[in-house]
XYZ file of C-alpha atoms in Angstrom:
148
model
C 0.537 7.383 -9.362
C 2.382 7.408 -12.657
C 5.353 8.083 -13.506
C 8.933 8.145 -11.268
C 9.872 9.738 -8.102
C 13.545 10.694 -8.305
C 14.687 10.991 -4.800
C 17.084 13.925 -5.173
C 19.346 16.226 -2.449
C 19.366 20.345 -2.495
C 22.854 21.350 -1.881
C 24.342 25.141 -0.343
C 25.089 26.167 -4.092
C 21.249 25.616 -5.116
C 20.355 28.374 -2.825
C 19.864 32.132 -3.144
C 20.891 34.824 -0.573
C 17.536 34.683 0.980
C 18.237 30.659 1.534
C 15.544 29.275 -0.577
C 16.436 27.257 -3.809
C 16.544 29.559 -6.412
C 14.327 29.456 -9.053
C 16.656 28.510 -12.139
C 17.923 24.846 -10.148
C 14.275 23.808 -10.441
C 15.128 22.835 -14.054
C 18.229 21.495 -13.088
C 16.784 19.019 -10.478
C 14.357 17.739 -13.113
C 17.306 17.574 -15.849
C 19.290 15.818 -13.366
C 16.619 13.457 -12.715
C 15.279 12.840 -16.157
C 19.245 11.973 -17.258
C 19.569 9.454 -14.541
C 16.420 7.511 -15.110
C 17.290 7.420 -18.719
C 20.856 6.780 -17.940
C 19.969 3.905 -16.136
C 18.073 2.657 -19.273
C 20.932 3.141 -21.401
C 20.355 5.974 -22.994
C 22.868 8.702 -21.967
C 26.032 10.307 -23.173
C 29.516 8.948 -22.822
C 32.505 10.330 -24.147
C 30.474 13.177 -25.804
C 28.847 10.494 -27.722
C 25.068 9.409 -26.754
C 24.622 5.668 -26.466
C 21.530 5.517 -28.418
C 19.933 8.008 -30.753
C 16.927 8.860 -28.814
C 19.274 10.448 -26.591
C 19.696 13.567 -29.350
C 16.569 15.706 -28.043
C 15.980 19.287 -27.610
C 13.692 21.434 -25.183
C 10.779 22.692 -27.363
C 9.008 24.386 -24.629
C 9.367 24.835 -20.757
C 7.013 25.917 -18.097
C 6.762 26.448 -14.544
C 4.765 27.465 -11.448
C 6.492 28.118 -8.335
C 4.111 26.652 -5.576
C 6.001 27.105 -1.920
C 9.640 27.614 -1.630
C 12.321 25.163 -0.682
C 14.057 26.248 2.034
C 17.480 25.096 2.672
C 19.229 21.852 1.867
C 18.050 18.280 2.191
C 16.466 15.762 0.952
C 13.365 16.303 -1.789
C 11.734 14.706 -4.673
C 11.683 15.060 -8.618
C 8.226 13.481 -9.663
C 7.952 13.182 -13.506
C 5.687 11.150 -15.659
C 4.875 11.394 -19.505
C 1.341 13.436 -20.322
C 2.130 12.539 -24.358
C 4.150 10.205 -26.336
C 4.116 11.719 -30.106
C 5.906 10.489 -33.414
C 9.016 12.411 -32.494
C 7.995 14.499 -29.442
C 7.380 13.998 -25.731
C 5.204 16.043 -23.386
C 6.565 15.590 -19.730
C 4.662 16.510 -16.718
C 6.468 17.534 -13.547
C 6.578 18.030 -9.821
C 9.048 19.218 -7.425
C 8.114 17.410 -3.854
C 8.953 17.994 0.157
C 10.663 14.675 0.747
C 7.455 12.746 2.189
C 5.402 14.445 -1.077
C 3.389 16.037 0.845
C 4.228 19.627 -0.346
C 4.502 20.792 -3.843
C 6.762 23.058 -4.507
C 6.680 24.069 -7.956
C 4.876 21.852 -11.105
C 5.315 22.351 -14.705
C 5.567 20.768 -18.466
C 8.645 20.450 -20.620
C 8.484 19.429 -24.274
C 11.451 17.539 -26.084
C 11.690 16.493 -29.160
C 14.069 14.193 -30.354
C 16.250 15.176 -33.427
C 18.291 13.086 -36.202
C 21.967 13.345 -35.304
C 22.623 14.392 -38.774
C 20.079 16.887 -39.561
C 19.177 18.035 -36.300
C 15.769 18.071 -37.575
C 12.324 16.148 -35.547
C 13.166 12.133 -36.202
C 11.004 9.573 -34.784
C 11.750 7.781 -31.293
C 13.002 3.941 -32.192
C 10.773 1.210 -30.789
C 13.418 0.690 -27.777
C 12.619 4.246 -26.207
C 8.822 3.871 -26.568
C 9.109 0.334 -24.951
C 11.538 2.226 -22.116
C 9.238 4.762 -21.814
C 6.179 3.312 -21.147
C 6.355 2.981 -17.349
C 6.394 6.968 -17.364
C 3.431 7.121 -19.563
C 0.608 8.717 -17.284
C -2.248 6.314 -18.804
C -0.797 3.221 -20.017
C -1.283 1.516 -23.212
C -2.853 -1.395 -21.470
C -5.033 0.646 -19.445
C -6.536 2.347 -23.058
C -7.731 -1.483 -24.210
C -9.339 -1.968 -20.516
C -11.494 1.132 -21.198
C -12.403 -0.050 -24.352
């Protein structure tokens, strides 16, 4: 399997009045997640400053399909990988799991694309984030020169 399973909790306040999660916190969990695995890379924001430039990035695009409702809190799972690595753009891939993965909940595709600080305009992603991201690359450079 590619990419990262974020283990991640549904609280009381995700929920709508009907007790499911509603279906705006489905982007938040995969935010949430997405900021901690790069967080724990060290690429975040600290003091309203990010840490590294590849952490200035802005949704492009955002979609969704709601599979089978959560219902009530507990424990689930944020399963993310990257479908495309471009010159200043990144095409993730997403699932929202039951806890055991077994159920999928809701699946989509976000698109960011990293921006110059300055400009705000599409910059390139340094070296550092491509080497940091290849783990969540769904086929791997070294898998590409074994099918050769």
């Amino acid at each position: 399997m590619s990419g990262h399973v974020e283990p991640f909790t549904v609280h009381f306040d995700d929920l709508d009045p009907m007790g499911i999660v509603h279906n705006s916190r489905y982007a938040v969990f995969l935010e949430r997640a997405l900021s901690q695995w790069w967080g724990e890379r060290g690429v975040s924001f600290a003091g309203g400053r990010p840490s590294s430039p590849d952490a200035m990035h802005a949704v492009a695009e955002y979609s969704i399909s709601y599979r089978t409702p959560v219902r009530g809190t507990g424990d689930i799972g944020v399963h993310f990988w990257i479908e495309t690595l471009g010159e200043s753009s990144a095409v993730y891939r997403f699932r929202i799991l039951s806890a055991d993965g077994a159920t999928v909940h809701a699946e989509g595709r976000r698109v960011n694309v990293k921006l110059d600080p300055g400009t705000l305009r599409p910059a390139p992603w340094t070296e550092d984030a491509r080497r940091t991201a290849e783990p969540l690359l769904a086929v791997r450079t070294e898998e590409v020169a074994q099918q050769r």
